[in-house]
Short mmCIF file of C-alpha atoms and ligand atoms in Angstrom, two decimals:
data_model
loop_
_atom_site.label_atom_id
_atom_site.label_comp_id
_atom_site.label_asym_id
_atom_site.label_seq_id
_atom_site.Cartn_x
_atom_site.Cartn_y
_atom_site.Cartn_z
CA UNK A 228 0.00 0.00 0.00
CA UNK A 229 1.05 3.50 -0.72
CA UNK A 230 1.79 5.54 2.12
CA UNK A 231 0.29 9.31 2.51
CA UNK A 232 2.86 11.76 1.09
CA UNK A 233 2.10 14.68 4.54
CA UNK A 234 3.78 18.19 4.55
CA UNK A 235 3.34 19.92 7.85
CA UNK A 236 3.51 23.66 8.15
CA UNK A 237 4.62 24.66 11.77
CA UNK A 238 6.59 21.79 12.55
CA UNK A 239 8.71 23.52 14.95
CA UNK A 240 5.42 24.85 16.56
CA UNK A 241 3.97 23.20 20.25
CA UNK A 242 1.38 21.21 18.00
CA UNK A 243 3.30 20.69 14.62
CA UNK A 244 6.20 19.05 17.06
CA UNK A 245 3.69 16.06 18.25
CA UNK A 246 2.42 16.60 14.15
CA UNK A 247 5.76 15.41 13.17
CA UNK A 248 6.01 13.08 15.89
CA UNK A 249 2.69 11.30 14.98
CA UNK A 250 3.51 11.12 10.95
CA UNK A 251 7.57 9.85 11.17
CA UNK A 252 5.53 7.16 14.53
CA UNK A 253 2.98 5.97 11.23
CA UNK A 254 3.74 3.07 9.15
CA UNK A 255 0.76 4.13 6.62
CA UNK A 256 2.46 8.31 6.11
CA UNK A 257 5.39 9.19 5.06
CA UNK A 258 6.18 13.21 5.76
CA UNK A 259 7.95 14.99 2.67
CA UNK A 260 8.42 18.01 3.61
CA UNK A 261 7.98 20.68 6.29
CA UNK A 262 7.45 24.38 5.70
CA UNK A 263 8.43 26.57 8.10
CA UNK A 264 9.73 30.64 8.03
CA UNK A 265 13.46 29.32 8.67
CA UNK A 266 16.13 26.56 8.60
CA UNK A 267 15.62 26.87 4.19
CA UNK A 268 17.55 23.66 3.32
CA UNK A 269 17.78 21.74 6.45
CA UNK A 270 16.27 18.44 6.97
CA UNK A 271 13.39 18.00 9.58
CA UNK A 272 15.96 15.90 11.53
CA UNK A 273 18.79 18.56 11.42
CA UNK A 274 16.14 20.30 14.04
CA UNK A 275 16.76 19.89 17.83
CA UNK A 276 14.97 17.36 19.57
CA UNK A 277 13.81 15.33 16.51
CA UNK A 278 13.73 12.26 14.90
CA UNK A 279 16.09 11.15 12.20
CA UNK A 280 14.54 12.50 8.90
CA UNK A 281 15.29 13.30 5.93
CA UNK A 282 12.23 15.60 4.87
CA UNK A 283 13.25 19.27 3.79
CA UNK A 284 11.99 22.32 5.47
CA UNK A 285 10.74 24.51 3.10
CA UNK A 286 9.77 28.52 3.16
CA UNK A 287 8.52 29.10 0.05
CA UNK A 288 5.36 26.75 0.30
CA UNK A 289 4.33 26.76 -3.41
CA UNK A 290 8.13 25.19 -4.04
CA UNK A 291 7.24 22.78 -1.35
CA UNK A 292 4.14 21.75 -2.63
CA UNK A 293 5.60 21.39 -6.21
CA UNK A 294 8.86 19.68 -5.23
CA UNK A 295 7.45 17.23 -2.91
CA UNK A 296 3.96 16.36 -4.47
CA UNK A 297 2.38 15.82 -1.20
CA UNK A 298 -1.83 14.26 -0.75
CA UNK A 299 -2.19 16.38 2.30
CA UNK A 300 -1.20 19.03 3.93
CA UNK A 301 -1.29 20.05 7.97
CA UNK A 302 -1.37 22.88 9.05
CA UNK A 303 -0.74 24.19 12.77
CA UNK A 304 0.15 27.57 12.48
CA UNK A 305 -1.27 30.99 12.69
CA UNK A 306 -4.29 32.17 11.11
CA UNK A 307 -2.95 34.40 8.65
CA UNK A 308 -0.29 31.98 7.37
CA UNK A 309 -2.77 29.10 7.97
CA UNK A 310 -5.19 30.65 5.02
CA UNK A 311 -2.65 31.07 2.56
CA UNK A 312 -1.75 27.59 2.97
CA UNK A 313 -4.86 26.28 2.92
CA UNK A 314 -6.03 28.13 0.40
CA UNK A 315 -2.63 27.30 -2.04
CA UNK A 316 -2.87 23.64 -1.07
CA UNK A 317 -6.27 23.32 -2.76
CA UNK A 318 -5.29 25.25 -5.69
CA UNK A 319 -2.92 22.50 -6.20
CA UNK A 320 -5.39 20.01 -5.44
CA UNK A 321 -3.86 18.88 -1.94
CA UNK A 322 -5.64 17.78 0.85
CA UNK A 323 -5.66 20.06 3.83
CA UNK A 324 -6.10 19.41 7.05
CA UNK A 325 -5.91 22.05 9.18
CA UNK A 326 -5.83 22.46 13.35
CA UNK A 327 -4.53 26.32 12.95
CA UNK A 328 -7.74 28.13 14.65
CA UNK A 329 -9.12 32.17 14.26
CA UNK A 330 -10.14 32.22 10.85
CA UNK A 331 -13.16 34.51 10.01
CA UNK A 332 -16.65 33.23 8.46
CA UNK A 333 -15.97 34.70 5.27
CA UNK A 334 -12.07 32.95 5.11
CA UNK A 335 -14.44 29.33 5.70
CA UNK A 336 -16.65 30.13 3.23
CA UNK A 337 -13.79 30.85 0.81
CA UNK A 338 -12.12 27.74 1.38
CA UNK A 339 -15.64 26.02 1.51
CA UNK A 340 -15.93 27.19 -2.28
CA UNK A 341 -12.65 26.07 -3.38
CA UNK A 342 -12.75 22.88 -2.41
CA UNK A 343 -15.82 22.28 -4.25
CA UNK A 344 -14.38 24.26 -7.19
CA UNK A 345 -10.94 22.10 -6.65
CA UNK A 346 -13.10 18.57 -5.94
CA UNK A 347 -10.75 18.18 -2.93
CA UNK A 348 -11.49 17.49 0.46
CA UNK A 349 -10.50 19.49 3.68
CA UNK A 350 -10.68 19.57 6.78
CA UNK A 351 -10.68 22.23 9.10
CA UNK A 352 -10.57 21.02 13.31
CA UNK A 353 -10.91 23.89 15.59
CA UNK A 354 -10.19 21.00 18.21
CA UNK A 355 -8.78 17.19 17.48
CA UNK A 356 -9.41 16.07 20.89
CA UNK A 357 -12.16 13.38 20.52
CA UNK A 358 -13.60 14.44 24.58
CA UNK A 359 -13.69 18.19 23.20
CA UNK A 360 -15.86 17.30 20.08
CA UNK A 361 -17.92 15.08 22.56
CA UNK A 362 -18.36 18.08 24.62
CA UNK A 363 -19.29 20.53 22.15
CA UNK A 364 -21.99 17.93 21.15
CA UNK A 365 -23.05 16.86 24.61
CA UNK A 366 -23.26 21.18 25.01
CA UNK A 367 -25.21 21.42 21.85
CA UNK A 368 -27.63 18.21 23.00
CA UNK A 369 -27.80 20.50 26.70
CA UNK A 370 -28.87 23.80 24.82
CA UNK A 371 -32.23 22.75 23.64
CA UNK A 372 -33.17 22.48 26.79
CA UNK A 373 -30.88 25.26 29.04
CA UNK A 374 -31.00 28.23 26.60
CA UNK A 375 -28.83 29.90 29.38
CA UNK A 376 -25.27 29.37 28.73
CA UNK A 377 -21.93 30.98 29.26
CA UNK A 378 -18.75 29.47 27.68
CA UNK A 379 -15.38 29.72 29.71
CA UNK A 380 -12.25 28.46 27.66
CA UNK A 381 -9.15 28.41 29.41
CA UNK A 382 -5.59 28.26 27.76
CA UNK A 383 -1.65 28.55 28.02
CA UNK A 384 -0.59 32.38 28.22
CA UNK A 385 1.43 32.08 24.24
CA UNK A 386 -2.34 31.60 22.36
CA UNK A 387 -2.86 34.03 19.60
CA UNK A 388 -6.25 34.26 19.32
CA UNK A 389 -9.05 34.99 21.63
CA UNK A 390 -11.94 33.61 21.94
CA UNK A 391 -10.60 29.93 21.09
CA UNK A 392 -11.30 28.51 18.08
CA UNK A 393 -13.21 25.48 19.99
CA UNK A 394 -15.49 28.12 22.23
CA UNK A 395 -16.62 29.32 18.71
CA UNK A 396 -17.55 26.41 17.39
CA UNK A 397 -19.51 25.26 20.43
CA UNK A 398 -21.24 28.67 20.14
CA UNK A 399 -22.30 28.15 16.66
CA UNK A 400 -23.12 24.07 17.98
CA UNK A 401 -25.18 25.89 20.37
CA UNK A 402 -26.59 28.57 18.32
CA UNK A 403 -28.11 25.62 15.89
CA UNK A 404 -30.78 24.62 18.20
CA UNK A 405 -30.85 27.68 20.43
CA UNK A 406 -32.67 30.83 19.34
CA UNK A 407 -31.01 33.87 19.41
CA UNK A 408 -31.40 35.14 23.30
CA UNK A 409 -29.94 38.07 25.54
CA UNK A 410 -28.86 36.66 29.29
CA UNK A 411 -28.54 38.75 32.17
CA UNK A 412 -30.64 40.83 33.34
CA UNK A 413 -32.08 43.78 30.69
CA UNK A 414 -30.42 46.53 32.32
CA UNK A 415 -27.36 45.01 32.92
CA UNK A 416 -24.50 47.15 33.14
CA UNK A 417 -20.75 46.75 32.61
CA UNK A 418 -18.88 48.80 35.53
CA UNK A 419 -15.74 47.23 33.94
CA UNK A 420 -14.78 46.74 30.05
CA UNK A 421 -15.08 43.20 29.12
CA UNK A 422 -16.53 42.06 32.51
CA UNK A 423 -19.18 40.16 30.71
CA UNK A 424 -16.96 38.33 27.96
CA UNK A 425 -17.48 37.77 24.37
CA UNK A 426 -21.20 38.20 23.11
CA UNK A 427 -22.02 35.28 20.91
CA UNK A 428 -25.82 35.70 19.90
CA UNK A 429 -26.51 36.74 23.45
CA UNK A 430 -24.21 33.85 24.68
CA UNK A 431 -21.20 34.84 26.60
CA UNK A 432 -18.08 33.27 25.92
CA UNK A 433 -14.85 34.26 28.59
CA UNK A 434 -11.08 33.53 27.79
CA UNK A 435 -8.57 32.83 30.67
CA UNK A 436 -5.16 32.66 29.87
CA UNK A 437 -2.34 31.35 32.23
CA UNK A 438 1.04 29.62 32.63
CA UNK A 439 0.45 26.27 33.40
CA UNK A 440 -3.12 26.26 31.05
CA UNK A 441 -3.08 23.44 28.05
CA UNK A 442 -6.28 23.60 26.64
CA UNK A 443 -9.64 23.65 28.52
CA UNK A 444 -13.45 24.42 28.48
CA UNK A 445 -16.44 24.43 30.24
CA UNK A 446 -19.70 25.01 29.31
CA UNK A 447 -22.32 26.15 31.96
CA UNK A 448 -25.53 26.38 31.78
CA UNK A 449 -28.00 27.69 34.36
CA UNK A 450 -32.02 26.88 34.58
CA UNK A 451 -34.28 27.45 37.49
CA UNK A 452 -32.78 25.76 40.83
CA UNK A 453 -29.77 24.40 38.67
CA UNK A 454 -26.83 24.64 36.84
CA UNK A 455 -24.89 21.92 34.50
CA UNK A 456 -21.40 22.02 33.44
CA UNK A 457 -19.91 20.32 30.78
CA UNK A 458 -15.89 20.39 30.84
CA UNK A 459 -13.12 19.53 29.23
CA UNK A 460 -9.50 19.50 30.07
CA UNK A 461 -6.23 18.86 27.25
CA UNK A 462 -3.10 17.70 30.09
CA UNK A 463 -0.97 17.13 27.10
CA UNK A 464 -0.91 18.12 23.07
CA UNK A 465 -1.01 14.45 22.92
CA UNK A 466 -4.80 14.44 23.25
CA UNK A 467 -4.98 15.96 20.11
CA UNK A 468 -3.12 13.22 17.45
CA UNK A 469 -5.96 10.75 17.32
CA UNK A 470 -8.05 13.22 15.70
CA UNK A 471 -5.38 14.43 13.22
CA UNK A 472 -4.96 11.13 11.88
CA UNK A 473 -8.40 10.65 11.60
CA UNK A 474 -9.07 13.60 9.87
CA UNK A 475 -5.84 12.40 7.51
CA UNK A 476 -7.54 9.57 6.83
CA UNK A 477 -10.54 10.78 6.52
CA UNK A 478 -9.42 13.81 3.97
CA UNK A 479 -8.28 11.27 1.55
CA UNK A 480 -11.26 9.37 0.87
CA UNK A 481 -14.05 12.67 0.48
CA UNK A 482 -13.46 15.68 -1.87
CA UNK A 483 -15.94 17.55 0.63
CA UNK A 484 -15.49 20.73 2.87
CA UNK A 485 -15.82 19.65 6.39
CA UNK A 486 -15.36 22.44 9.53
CA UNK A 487 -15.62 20.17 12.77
CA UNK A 488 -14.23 16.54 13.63
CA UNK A 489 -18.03 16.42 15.14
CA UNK A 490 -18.96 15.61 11.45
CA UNK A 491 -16.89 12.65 11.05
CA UNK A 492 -16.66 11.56 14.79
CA UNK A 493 -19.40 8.92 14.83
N1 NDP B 1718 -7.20 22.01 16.30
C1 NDP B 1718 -6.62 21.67 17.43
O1 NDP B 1718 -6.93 20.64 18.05
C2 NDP B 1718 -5.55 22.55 17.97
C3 NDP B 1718 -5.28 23.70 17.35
N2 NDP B 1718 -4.30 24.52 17.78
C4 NDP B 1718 -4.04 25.68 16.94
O2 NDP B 1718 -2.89 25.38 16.18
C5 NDP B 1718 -2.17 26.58 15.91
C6 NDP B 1718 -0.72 26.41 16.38
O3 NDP B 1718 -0.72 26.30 17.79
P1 NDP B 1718 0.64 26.09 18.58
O4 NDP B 1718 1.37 24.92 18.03
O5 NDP B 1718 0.30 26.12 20.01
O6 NDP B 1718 1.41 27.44 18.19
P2 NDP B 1718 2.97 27.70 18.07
O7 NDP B 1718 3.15 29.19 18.13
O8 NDP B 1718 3.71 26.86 19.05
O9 NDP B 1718 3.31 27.16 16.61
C7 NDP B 1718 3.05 27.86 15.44
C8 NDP B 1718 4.19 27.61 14.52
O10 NDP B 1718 3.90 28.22 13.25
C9 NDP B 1718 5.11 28.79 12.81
N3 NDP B 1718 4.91 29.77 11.77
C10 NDP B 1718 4.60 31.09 11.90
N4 NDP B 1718 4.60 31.67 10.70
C11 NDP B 1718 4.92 30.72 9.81
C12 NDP B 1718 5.10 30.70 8.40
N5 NDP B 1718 4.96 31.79 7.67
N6 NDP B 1718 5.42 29.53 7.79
C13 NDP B 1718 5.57 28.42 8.52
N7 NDP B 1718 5.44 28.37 9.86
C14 NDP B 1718 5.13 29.51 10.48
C15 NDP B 1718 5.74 29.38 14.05
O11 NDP B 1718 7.11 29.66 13.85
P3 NDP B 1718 7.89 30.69 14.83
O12 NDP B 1718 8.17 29.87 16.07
O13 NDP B 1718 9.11 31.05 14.08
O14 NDP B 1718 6.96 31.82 15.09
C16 NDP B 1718 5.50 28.24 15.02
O15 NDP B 1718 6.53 27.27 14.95
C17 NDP B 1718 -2.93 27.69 16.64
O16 NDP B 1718 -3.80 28.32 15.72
C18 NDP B 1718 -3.73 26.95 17.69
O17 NDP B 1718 -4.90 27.62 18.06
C19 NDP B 1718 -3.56 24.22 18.87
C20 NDP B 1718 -3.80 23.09 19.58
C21 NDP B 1718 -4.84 22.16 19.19
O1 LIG B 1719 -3.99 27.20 20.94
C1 LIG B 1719 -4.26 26.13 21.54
O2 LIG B 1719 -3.52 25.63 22.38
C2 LIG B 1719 -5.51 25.44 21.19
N1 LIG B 1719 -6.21 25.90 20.21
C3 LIG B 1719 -7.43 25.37 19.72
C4 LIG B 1719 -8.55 26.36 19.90
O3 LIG B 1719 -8.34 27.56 19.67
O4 LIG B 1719 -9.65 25.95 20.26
C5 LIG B 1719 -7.72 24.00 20.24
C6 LIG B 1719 -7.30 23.76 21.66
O5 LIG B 1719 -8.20 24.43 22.48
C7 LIG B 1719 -5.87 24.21 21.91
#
């Protein structure tokens, strides 16, 4: 069998490490490449603390993509850099697979469009922890009946972007069976900027970040006499390789647009 030809952008990144980690573990991948914004020329396993490999490090990723011919691309870097990937990879009909999170509602529908332009699959995780996908559908199953619900994501003090990628997809899980709905009380007031968090449809969505933090959520939701909380906690990037290499081998058999591992996860 013919393994998957992977090039990861980020690889020297706190997720693209464990990327790299998971694809050179694999007997069914084989990474070809790595683009990254240095080290032009060196081989993935000329980089401190990794495995023997012989995979070049790219920064010009259309010369990666063209050199190395890979089936899919993952990406785990920043938002900016994450959409120009994404969006090259499909022009040149590879599969992307992406964890990189803060990208708009217009830069999803773009990519939505060119893979159905392209006939190539994607995938784009805002979290590849299977318990976090179960939570944001155990929060969206809780919704329909608790329309009251704030959102508290908690996270190492180096994340770019704010609110997490996962707390906005469990606000749009949420916002599917929930009607649009202001909480608090009418005349609430803010005494201090921002005391009230993010305002998702009326939802409120708050972002802690602190040393020590990995990746966690809770979702609370409050009805008459009681509240119910739905958490998860990420100890260790670790959590999150079962769901990239699903969603690798996933991406290779669709040539569909999908935004959340809830829509493969059985
Ligand atoms: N979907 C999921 O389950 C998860 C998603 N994430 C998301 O993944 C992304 C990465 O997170 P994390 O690993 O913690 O972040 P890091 O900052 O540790 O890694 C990002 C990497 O991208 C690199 N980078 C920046 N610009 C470029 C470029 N132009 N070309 C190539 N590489 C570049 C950075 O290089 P440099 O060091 O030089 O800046 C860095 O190595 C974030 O968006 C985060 O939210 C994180 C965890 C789980
Ligand atoms: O930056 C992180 O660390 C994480 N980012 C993703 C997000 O924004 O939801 C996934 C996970 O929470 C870790």
């Amino acid at each position: 069998m013919e393994k998957v030809k992977i090039v990861i952008a980020g690889p020297r990144g706190r997720m693209g490490k464990e990327a790299v980690h998971l694809v050179l573990q694999s007997e069914t991948y084989a990474l070809v490449g790595a683009v990254d914004r240095k080290y032009e020329g060196f081989k993935v396993g000329d980089l401190d603390g990794f495995p023997e490999s012989d995979a070049m490090i790219y920064t010009d990723f259309e010369k990666c993509l063209q050199e190395t011919e890979p089936d899919v691309l993952i990406d785990l870097t920043t938002p900016e850099v994450g959409m120009f990937h994404t969006r090259t990879a499909l022009k040149y009909k590879v599969r992307p697979v992406v964890g990189t999170t803060g990208f708009s509602d217009e830069d999803l529908a773009e990519l939505e469009q060119l893979c159905s332009e392209q006939e190539t699959g994607c995938i784009i995780a805002p979290n590849f922890a299977v318990g976090a996908v179960l939570m944001m559908k155990f929060s969206r199953m809780a919704a329909k009946y608790f329309p009251d619900v704030e959102i508290i994501e908690l996270h190492h003090d180096q994340k770019l972007d704010a609110p997490s990628g996962t707390a906005v997809k469990t606000a749009q899980m949420i916002a599917d069976v929930r009607e649009a709905k202001r909480q608090g009380h009418q005349d609430e007031k803010e005494t201090l900027h921002g005391a009230r968090g993010a305002d998702y449809q009326g939802m409120h969505i708050h972002s802690v970040r602190l040393p020590g933090l990995i990746a966690h959520q809770q979702v609370m939701f409050g009805a008459d006499g009681q509240t119910l909380t739905i958490r998860h906690d990420s100890y260790h990037r670790s959590s999150f390789m079962s769901g990239v290499k699903l969603a690798v081998d996933t991406v290779m058999k669709m040539d569909a647009f999908v935004y959340g591992l809830e829509n493969i996860i059985e």
